[in-house]
PDB file of C-alpha atoms in Angstrom:
ATOM      1  CA  ASP A   1     -18.144  -3.483  -6.362  1.00 65.00           C
ATOM      2  CA  GLN A   2     -15.144  -1.235  -6.452  1.00 75.00           C
ATOM      3  CA  GLN A   3     -15.284   1.106  -3.510  1.00 88.00           C
ATOM      4  CA  VAL A   4     -12.348   3.203  -4.678  1.00 93.00           C
ATOM      5  CA  LYS A   5     -12.008   4.046  -8.349  1.00 94.00           C
ATOM      6  CA  GLN A   6      -9.217   5.598 -10.307  1.00 95.00           C
ATOM      7  CA  ASN A   7     -10.802   5.911 -13.698  1.00 91.00           C
ATOM      8  CA  SER A   8      -7.712   6.951 -15.624  1.00 94.00           C
ATOM      9  CA  PRO A   9      -5.293   4.042 -16.102  1.00 94.00           C
ATOM     10  CA  SER A  10      -2.665   6.464 -17.386  1.00 96.00           C
ATOM     11  CA  LEU A  11      -1.938  10.164 -17.668  1.00 97.00           C
ATOM     12  CA  SER A  12       0.709  11.969 -19.674  1.00 98.00           C
ATOM     13  CA  VAL A  13       1.860  15.461 -18.611  1.00 98.00           C
ATOM     14  CA  GLN A  14       4.537  17.811 -19.840  1.00 98.00           C
ATOM     15  CA  GLU A  15       7.423  18.463 -17.465  1.00 97.00           C
ATOM     16  CA  GLY A  16       6.847  21.653 -15.474  1.00 97.00           C
ATOM     17  CA  ARG A  17       3.056  21.540 -15.844  1.00 98.00           C
ATOM     18  CA  ILE A  18       0.503  20.451 -13.263  1.00 98.00           C
ATOM     19  CA  SER A  19      -0.411  16.785 -12.897  1.00 98.00           C
ATOM     20  CA  ILE A  20      -3.877  16.069 -11.519  1.00 98.00           C
ATOM     21  CA  LEU A  21      -4.678  12.539 -10.424  1.00 98.00           C
ATOM     22  CA  ASN A  22      -8.250  11.686  -9.501  1.00 98.00           C
ATOM     23  CA  CYS A  23      -9.931   9.171  -7.257  1.00 97.00           C
ATOM     24  CA  ASP A  24     -13.629   8.567  -6.537  1.00 97.00           C
ATOM     25  CA  TYR A  25     -15.053   6.596  -3.653  1.00 95.00           C
ATOM     26  CA  THR A  26     -18.460   5.281  -2.734  1.00 93.00           C
ATOM     27  CA  ASN A  27     -18.653   5.137   1.049  1.00 88.00           C
ATOM     28  CA  SER A  28     -19.118   8.338   3.031  1.00 88.00           C
ATOM     29  CA  MET A  29     -17.843   6.513   6.138  1.00 86.00           C
ATOM     30  CA  PHE A  30     -14.260   6.436   4.882  1.00 87.00           C
ATOM     31  CA  ASP A  31     -12.296   8.624   7.224  1.00 85.00           C
ATOM     32  CA  TYR A  32      -8.768   8.834   5.926  1.00 88.00           C
ATOM     33  CA  PHE A  33      -7.418   9.120   2.428  1.00 92.00           C
ATOM     34  CA  LEU A  34      -3.886   8.443   1.297  1.00 93.00           C
ATOM     35  CA  TRP A  35      -1.811   8.646  -1.864  1.00 96.00           C
ATOM     36  CA  TYR A  36       1.021   6.252  -2.617  1.00 95.00           C
ATOM     37  CA  LYS A  37       3.551   6.316  -5.425  1.00 95.00           C
ATOM     38  CA  LYS A  38       5.053   3.161  -6.838  1.00 93.00           C
ATOM     39  CA  TYR A  39       8.062   2.671  -9.081  1.00 91.00           C
ATOM     40  CA  PRO A  40       8.476  -0.632 -10.951  1.00 86.00           C
ATOM     41  CA  ALA A  41       9.954  -3.424  -8.824  1.00 79.00           C
ATOM     42  CA  GLU A  42       9.638  -1.365  -5.621  1.00 85.00           C
ATOM     43  CA  GLY A  43       7.100  -1.169  -2.820  1.00 88.00           C
ATOM     44  CA  PRO A  44       4.623   1.728  -2.676  1.00 91.00           C
ATOM     45  CA  THR A  45       5.891   4.901  -1.037  1.00 91.00           C
ATOM     46  CA  PHE A  46       3.582   6.974   1.110  1.00 90.00           C
ATOM     47  CA  LEU A  47       3.172  10.486  -0.335  1.00 94.00           C
ATOM     48  CA  ILE A  48       0.482  12.444   1.429  1.00 94.00           C
ATOM     49  CA  SER A  49      -2.781  11.923   3.279  1.00 92.00           C
ATOM     50  CA  ILE A  50      -5.856  13.805   4.378  1.00 93.00           C
ATOM     51  CA  SER A  51      -8.416  13.283   7.083  1.00 90.00           C
ATOM     52  CA  SER A  52     -12.129  13.469   6.276  1.00 90.00           C
ATOM     53  CA  ILE A  53     -12.434  16.533   8.488  1.00 91.00           C
ATOM     54  CA  LYS A  54     -10.250  18.547   6.114  1.00 94.00           C
ATOM     55  CA  ASP A  55     -10.581  19.509   2.473  1.00 95.00           C
ATOM     56  CA  LYS A  56      -6.969  20.288   1.605  1.00 97.00           C
ATOM     57  CA  ASN A  57      -3.513  19.208   2.650  1.00 96.00           C
ATOM     58  CA  GLU A  58      -0.291  20.462   1.144  1.00 97.00           C
ATOM     59  CA  ASP A  59       3.264  19.141   1.287  1.00 95.00           C
ATOM     60  CA  GLY A  60       5.768  20.785  -1.015  1.00 96.00           C
ATOM     61  CA  ARG A  61       4.820  20.122  -4.625  1.00 97.00           C
ATOM     62  CA  PHE A  62       1.991  17.794  -3.587  1.00 97.00           C
ATOM     63  CA  THR A  63      -1.505  18.917  -2.622  1.00 98.00           C
ATOM     64  CA  VAL A  64      -4.432  16.639  -1.910  1.00 97.00           C
ATOM     65  CA  PHE A  65      -7.993  17.928  -2.194  1.00 98.00           C
ATOM     66  CA  LEU A  66     -11.022  16.198  -0.712  1.00 97.00           C
ATOM     67  CA  ASN A  67     -14.561  16.940  -1.885  1.00 97.00           C
ATOM     68  CA  LYS A  68     -16.781  14.973   0.470  1.00 95.00           C
ATOM     69  CA  SER A  69     -20.058  15.918  -1.154  1.00 95.00           C
ATOM     70  CA  ALA A  70     -18.802  14.574  -4.480  1.00 96.00           C
ATOM     71  CA  LYS A  71     -16.859  11.711  -2.817  1.00 96.00           C
ATOM     72  CA  HIS A  72     -13.870  12.773  -4.831  1.00 97.00           C
ATOM     73  CA  LEU A  73     -10.184  12.978  -4.016  1.00 97.00           C
ATOM     74  CA  SER A  74      -7.475  14.505  -6.158  1.00 98.00           C
ATOM     75  CA  LEU A  75      -3.712  14.826  -6.018  1.00 98.00           C
ATOM     76  CA  HIS A  76      -2.048  17.828  -7.622  1.00 98.00           C
ATOM     77  CA  ILE A  77       1.645  17.787  -8.420  1.00 98.00           C
ATOM     78  CA  VAL A  78       3.136  21.081  -9.461  1.00 97.00           C
ATOM     79  CA  PRO A  79       5.506  21.493 -11.126  1.00 98.00           C
ATOM     80  CA  SER A  80       5.722  17.965 -12.498  1.00 98.00           C
ATOM     81  CA  GLN A  81       9.203  16.499 -12.741  1.00 97.00           C
ATOM     82  CA  PRO A  82      10.547  13.458 -14.639  1.00 96.00           C
ATOM     83  CA  GLY A  83      11.060  11.623 -11.329  1.00 96.00           C
ATOM     84  CA  ASP A  84       7.317  11.823 -10.743  1.00 97.00           C
ATOM     85  CA  SER A  85       6.756   9.230 -13.463  1.00 97.00           C
ATOM     86  CA  ALA A  86       5.294   6.284 -11.530  1.00 96.00           C
ATOM     87  CA  VAL A  87       2.027   4.551 -10.713  1.00 95.00           C
ATOM     88  CA  TYR A  88      -0.073   6.457  -8.183  1.00 97.00           C
ATOM     89  CA  PHE A  89      -2.535   4.660  -5.938  1.00 96.00           C
ATOM     90  CA  CYS A  90      -5.155   6.264  -3.772  1.00 96.00           C
ATOM     91  CA  ALA A  91      -6.186   4.329  -0.680  1.00 93.00           C
ATOM     92  CA  VAL A  92      -8.783   4.854   2.024  1.00 90.00           C
ATOM     93  CA  THR A  93      -9.485   3.560   5.515  1.00 85.00           C
ATOM     94  CA  TYR A  94     -12.555   2.709   7.556  1.00 76.00           C
ATOM     95  CA  PRO A  95     -12.985   4.044  11.078  1.00 68.00           C
ATOM     96  CA  GLN A  96     -12.892   0.560  12.607  1.00 62.00           C
ATOM     97  CA  VAL A  97     -10.924   0.035  15.756  1.00 48.00           C
ATOM     98  CA  SER A  98      -9.232  -3.211  14.858  1.00 48.00           C
ATOM     99  CA  ASN A  99      -9.243  -3.146  11.118  1.00 54.00           C
ATOM    100  CA  TYR A 100      -6.246  -1.585   9.481  1.00 69.00           C
ATOM    101  CA  GLN A 101      -7.118  -2.568   5.980  1.00 76.00           C
ATOM    102  CA  LEU A 102      -6.432  -0.049   3.254  1.00 85.00           C
ATOM    103  CA  ILE A 103      -8.879  -0.096   0.378  1.00 88.00           C
ATOM    104  CA  TRP A 104      -6.954   0.641  -2.782  1.00 91.00           C
ATOM    105  CA  GLY A 105      -7.768   2.117  -6.144  1.00 94.00           C
ATOM    106  CA  ALA A 106      -6.463   0.383  -9.250  1.00 93.00           C
ATOM    107  CA  GLY A 107      -3.745   2.971  -9.820  1.00 95.00           C
ATOM    108  CA  THR A 108      -2.945   5.599 -12.442  1.00 97.00           C
ATOM    109  CA  LYS A 109       0.303   5.502 -14.368  1.00 96.00           C
ATOM    110  CA  LEU A 110       1.715   9.022 -14.623  1.00 98.00           C
ATOM    111  CA  ILE A 111       4.170   9.734 -17.422  1.00 98.00           C
ATOM    112  CA  ILE A 112       6.056  13.036 -17.348  1.00 98.00           C
ATOM    113  CA  LYS A 113       7.271  14.030 -20.794  1.00 96.00           C
ATOM    114  CA  PRO A 114      10.486  16.081 -21.052  1.00 91.00           C
TER     115      PRO A 114
ATOM    116  CA  ASP B   1      18.327   4.423   5.779  1.00 64.00           C
ATOM    117  CA  ALA B   2      16.104   1.441   5.099  1.00 66.00           C
ATOM    118  CA  MET B   3      13.196   1.316   7.516  1.00 91.00           C
ATOM    119  CA  VAL B   4      11.326  -1.725   6.234  1.00 95.00           C
ATOM    120  CA  ILE B   5      13.670  -4.376   4.928  1.00 95.00           C
ATOM    121  CA  GLN B   6      12.668  -7.410   2.955  1.00 96.00           C
ATOM    122  CA  ASN B   7      14.857 -10.366   2.163  1.00 90.00           C
ATOM    123  CA  PRO B   8      15.475 -11.685  -0.317  1.00 92.00           C
ATOM    124  CA  ARG B   9      14.503  -9.188  -3.033  1.00 93.00           C
ATOM    125  CA  TYR B  10      14.107 -12.020  -5.520  1.00 95.00           C
ATOM    126  CA  GLN B  11      13.179 -15.590  -4.664  1.00 96.00           C
ATOM    127  CA  VAL B  12      12.784 -18.551  -6.984  1.00 96.00           C
ATOM    128  CA  THR B  13      11.113 -21.666  -5.685  1.00 95.00           C
ATOM    129  CA  GLN B  14       9.801 -24.857  -7.194  1.00 96.00           C
ATOM    130  CA  PHE B  15       6.170 -25.765  -7.457  1.00 96.00           C
ATOM    131  CA  GLY B  16       5.096 -27.203  -4.101  1.00 96.00           C
ATOM    132  CA  LYS B  17       8.360 -26.431  -2.294  1.00 97.00           C
ATOM    133  CA  PRO B  18       7.828 -24.402   0.895  1.00 96.00           C
ATOM    134  CA  VAL B  19       9.319 -20.926   0.917  1.00 97.00           C
ATOM    135  CA  THR B  20       9.727 -18.274   3.592  1.00 97.00           C
ATOM    136  CA  LEU B  21       9.988 -14.548   2.987  1.00 97.00           C
ATOM    137  CA  SER B  22      11.227 -12.241   5.698  1.00 97.00           C
ATOM    138  CA  CYS B  23      10.594  -8.672   6.753  1.00 97.00           C
ATOM    139  CA  SER B  24      12.218  -6.542   9.402  1.00 97.00           C
ATOM    140  CA  GLN B  25      11.620  -2.968  10.490  1.00 97.00           C
ATOM    141  CA  THR B  26      13.502  -0.291  12.378  1.00 95.00           C
ATOM    142  CA  LEU B  27      10.471   1.943  12.908  1.00 92.00           C
ATOM    143  CA  ASN B  28       9.260   0.174  16.065  1.00 91.00           C
ATOM    144  CA  HIS B  29       5.767   0.093  14.612  1.00 91.00           C
ATOM    145  CA  ASN B  30       3.421  -2.318  16.306  1.00 89.00           C
ATOM    146  CA  VAL B  31       1.377  -3.198  13.225  1.00 91.00           C
ATOM    147  CA  MET B  32       2.891  -5.263  10.398  1.00 94.00           C
ATOM    148  CA  TYR B  33       1.218  -6.325   7.167  1.00 95.00           C
ATOM    149  CA  TRP B  34       1.778  -8.731   4.301  1.00 96.00           C
ATOM    150  CA  TYR B  35       0.437  -7.918   0.867  1.00 95.00           C
ATOM    151  CA  GLN B  36       0.472  -9.730  -2.458  1.00 95.00           C
ATOM    152  CA  GLN B  37       0.733  -7.638  -5.605  1.00 92.00           C
ATOM    153  CA  LYS B  38       0.441  -8.976  -9.149  1.00 90.00           C
ATOM    154  CA  SER B  39       1.657  -6.962 -12.153  1.00 80.00           C
ATOM    155  CA  SER B  40       0.474  -3.379 -11.650  1.00 72.00           C
ATOM    156  CA  GLN B  41      -2.685  -4.204  -9.706  1.00 83.00           C
ATOM    157  CA  ALA B  42      -3.387  -2.737  -6.301  1.00 87.00           C
ATOM    158  CA  PRO B  43      -1.762  -4.598  -3.391  1.00 90.00           C
ATOM    159  CA  LYS B  44      -3.975  -7.268  -1.829  1.00 92.00           C
ATOM    160  CA  LEU B  45      -3.819  -7.599   1.943  1.00 91.00           C
ATOM    161  CA  LEU B  46      -3.143 -11.158   3.097  1.00 95.00           C
ATOM    162  CA  PHE B  47      -2.968 -10.592   6.876  1.00 92.00           C
ATOM    163  CA  HIS B  48      -1.685  -8.241   9.513  1.00 92.00           C
ATOM    164  CA  TYR B  49      -0.356  -8.369  13.042  1.00 93.00           C
ATOM    165  CA  TYR B  50      -1.460  -5.886  15.670  1.00 89.00           C
ATOM    166  CA  ASP B  51       1.342  -6.503  18.161  1.00 90.00           C
ATOM    167  CA  LYS B  52       1.122 -10.279  18.525  1.00 92.00           C
ATOM    168  CA  ASP B  53      -2.505 -10.519  17.449  1.00 91.00           C
ATOM    169  CA  PHE B  54      -2.797 -12.158  14.057  1.00 92.00           C
ATOM    170  CA  ASN B  55      -5.574 -10.991  11.713  1.00 90.00           C
ATOM    171  CA  ASN B  56      -6.205 -13.060   8.623  1.00 91.00           C
ATOM    172  CA  GLU B  57      -8.193 -11.722   5.679  1.00 89.00           C
ATOM    173  CA  ALA B  58     -11.175 -13.926   4.874  1.00 87.00           C
ATOM    174  CA  ASP B  59     -10.032 -14.689   1.335  1.00 90.00           C
ATOM    175  CA  THR B  60      -6.390 -15.452   2.149  1.00 94.00           C
ATOM    176  CA  PRO B  61      -5.679 -19.070   1.180  1.00 94.00           C
ATOM    177  CA  ASP B  62      -4.620 -21.493   3.920  1.00 94.00           C
ATOM    178  CA  ASN B  63      -1.433 -22.010   1.949  1.00 95.00           C
ATOM    179  CA  PHE B  64      -0.218 -18.682   3.346  1.00 97.00           C
ATOM    180  CA  GLN B  65       0.896 -18.466   6.956  1.00 96.00           C
ATOM    181  CA  SER B  66       2.719 -15.862   8.964  1.00 96.00           C
ATOM    182  CA  ARG B  67       4.872 -15.611  12.069  1.00 96.00           C
ATOM    183  CA  ARG B  68       5.917 -12.620  14.102  1.00 96.00           C
ATOM    184  CA  PRO B  69       8.484 -13.666  16.703  1.00 96.00           C
ATOM    185  CA  ASN B  70       9.098 -10.119  17.922  1.00 94.00           C
ATOM    186  CA  THR B  71       8.225  -6.491  17.139  1.00 94.00           C
ATOM    187  CA  SER B  72      10.904  -6.132  14.492  1.00 96.00           C
ATOM    188  CA  PHE B  73      10.463  -9.278  12.424  1.00 96.00           C
ATOM    189  CA  CYS B  74       7.655 -10.875  10.483  1.00 97.00           C
ATOM    190  CA  PHE B  75       7.737 -13.894   8.162  1.00 97.00           C
ATOM    191  CA  LEU B  76       5.506 -15.057   5.348  1.00 97.00           C
ATOM    192  CA  ASP B  77       5.437 -18.819   4.833  1.00 97.00           C
ATOM    193  CA  ILE B  78       3.998 -20.280   1.664  1.00 97.00           C
ATOM    194  CA  ARG B  79       3.543 -23.959   2.387  1.00 97.00           C
ATOM    195  CA  SER B  80       3.037 -25.298  -1.120  1.00 96.00           C
ATOM    196  CA  PRO B  81       3.548 -22.579  -3.720  1.00 97.00           C
ATOM    197  CA  GLY B  82       1.572 -22.857  -6.901  1.00 96.00           C
ATOM    198  CA  LEU B  83       2.191 -21.116 -10.206  1.00 95.00           C
ATOM    199  CA  GLY B  84      -0.553 -18.667  -9.296  1.00 95.00           C
ATOM    200  CA  ASP B  85       1.392 -17.535  -6.235  1.00 97.00           C
ATOM    201  CA  ALA B  86       4.082 -15.910  -8.344  1.00 96.00           C
ATOM    202  CA  ALA B  87       3.850 -12.253  -7.398  1.00 95.00           C
ATOM    203  CA  MET B  88       5.492  -9.409  -5.547  1.00 94.00           C
ATOM    204  CA  TYR B  89       5.091  -9.793  -1.790  1.00 96.00           C
ATOM    205  CA  LEU B  90       5.115  -6.572   0.150  1.00 95.00           C
ATOM    206  CA  CYS B  91       5.614  -6.064   3.853  1.00 96.00           C
ATOM    207  CA  ALA B  92       4.365  -2.875   5.468  1.00 95.00           C
ATOM    208  CA  THR B  93       4.276  -1.392   8.946  1.00 94.00           C
ATOM    209  CA  SER B  94       2.306   1.299  10.719  1.00 90.00           C
ATOM    210  CA  ARG B  95       1.744   2.752  14.144  1.00 84.00           C
ATOM    211  CA  SER B  96      -1.438   1.772  15.862  1.00 75.00           C
ATOM    212  CA  GLN B  97      -4.446   4.038  15.848  1.00 65.00           C
ATOM    213  CA  GLY B  98      -5.036   6.364  18.728  1.00 57.00           C
ATOM    214  CA  THR B  99      -2.245   8.730  17.835  1.00 50.00           C
ATOM    215  CA  SER B 100      -2.838  11.875  15.850  1.00 53.00           C
ATOM    216  CA  GLY B 101      -4.533  11.118  12.583  1.00 57.00           C
ATOM    217  CA  ARG B 102      -4.633   7.797  10.807  1.00 64.00           C
ATOM    218  CA  PRO B 103      -1.263   6.108  10.553  1.00 73.00           C
ATOM    219  CA  ALA B 104       0.167   5.673   7.095  1.00 82.00           C
ATOM    220  CA  GLN B 105       1.595   2.323   6.110  1.00 88.00           C
ATOM    221  CA  TYR B 106       5.260   2.199   5.177  1.00 90.00           C
ATOM    222  CA  PHE B 107       6.231  -0.437   2.676  1.00 93.00           C
ATOM    223  CA  GLY B 108       9.367  -2.413   2.116  1.00 94.00           C
ATOM    224  CA  PRO B 109      10.808  -2.872  -1.367  1.00 93.00           C
ATOM    225  CA  GLY B 110       9.090  -6.209  -1.815  1.00 94.00           C
ATOM    226  CA  THR B 111      10.197  -9.734  -2.665  1.00 96.00           C
ATOM    227  CA  ARG B 112       9.551 -10.899  -6.209  1.00 95.00           C
ATOM    228  CA  LEU B 113       8.610 -14.587  -6.022  1.00 96.00           C
ATOM    229  CA  THR B 114       8.954 -16.814  -9.060  1.00 96.00           C
ATOM    230  CA  VAL B 115       7.525 -20.333  -9.014  1.00 96.00           C
ATOM    231  CA  THR B 116       8.985 -22.798 -11.506  1.00 95.00           C
TER     232      THR B 116
END
């Protein structure tokens, strides 16, 4: 069973508009939520995160929203730029002392059209 | 400035010939991870080190081993690579828990392994 789902394999957005990437999860015990961006042939790059005690975190053009009742996470990018074209992964963590495993979604490929 | 460095970026090995991939970090993070990533799937955690403590994932094949001689370096050894082991191998680091918030993992650029 997939614990973290990114239901859209790809998303196409016009440059300058808002990109909204979504992620759903199943376990209410997850305590930390992260977004990573990945270009081809490179490792993932950490973008932004949010703790389960918050519902919004903002960093420049990137804002992450957490809706715990719906078990839903979203990443908003505004305005979208051509350099934002990449695969975006959401990832979550368990509150276990010795387990640092990230549980990953399958990724969403974002394409920014000029 | 590179913070997590992986060498080489591309590695070709023969079927069954042992290969070692290396990772170094300048972040002084005490947790280091090795992941395997195939095509555009999510990275799959193979194992991680918390300081010198080695933590193997239950489904990591015995063919994969790791060494961490000091804080800065970590190695992935594939004892007998098969065709199915061709993938991108990613090293990542993080601080330990106990500091403010959950520590993010910082990834290196990866090593693309080809098995012929």
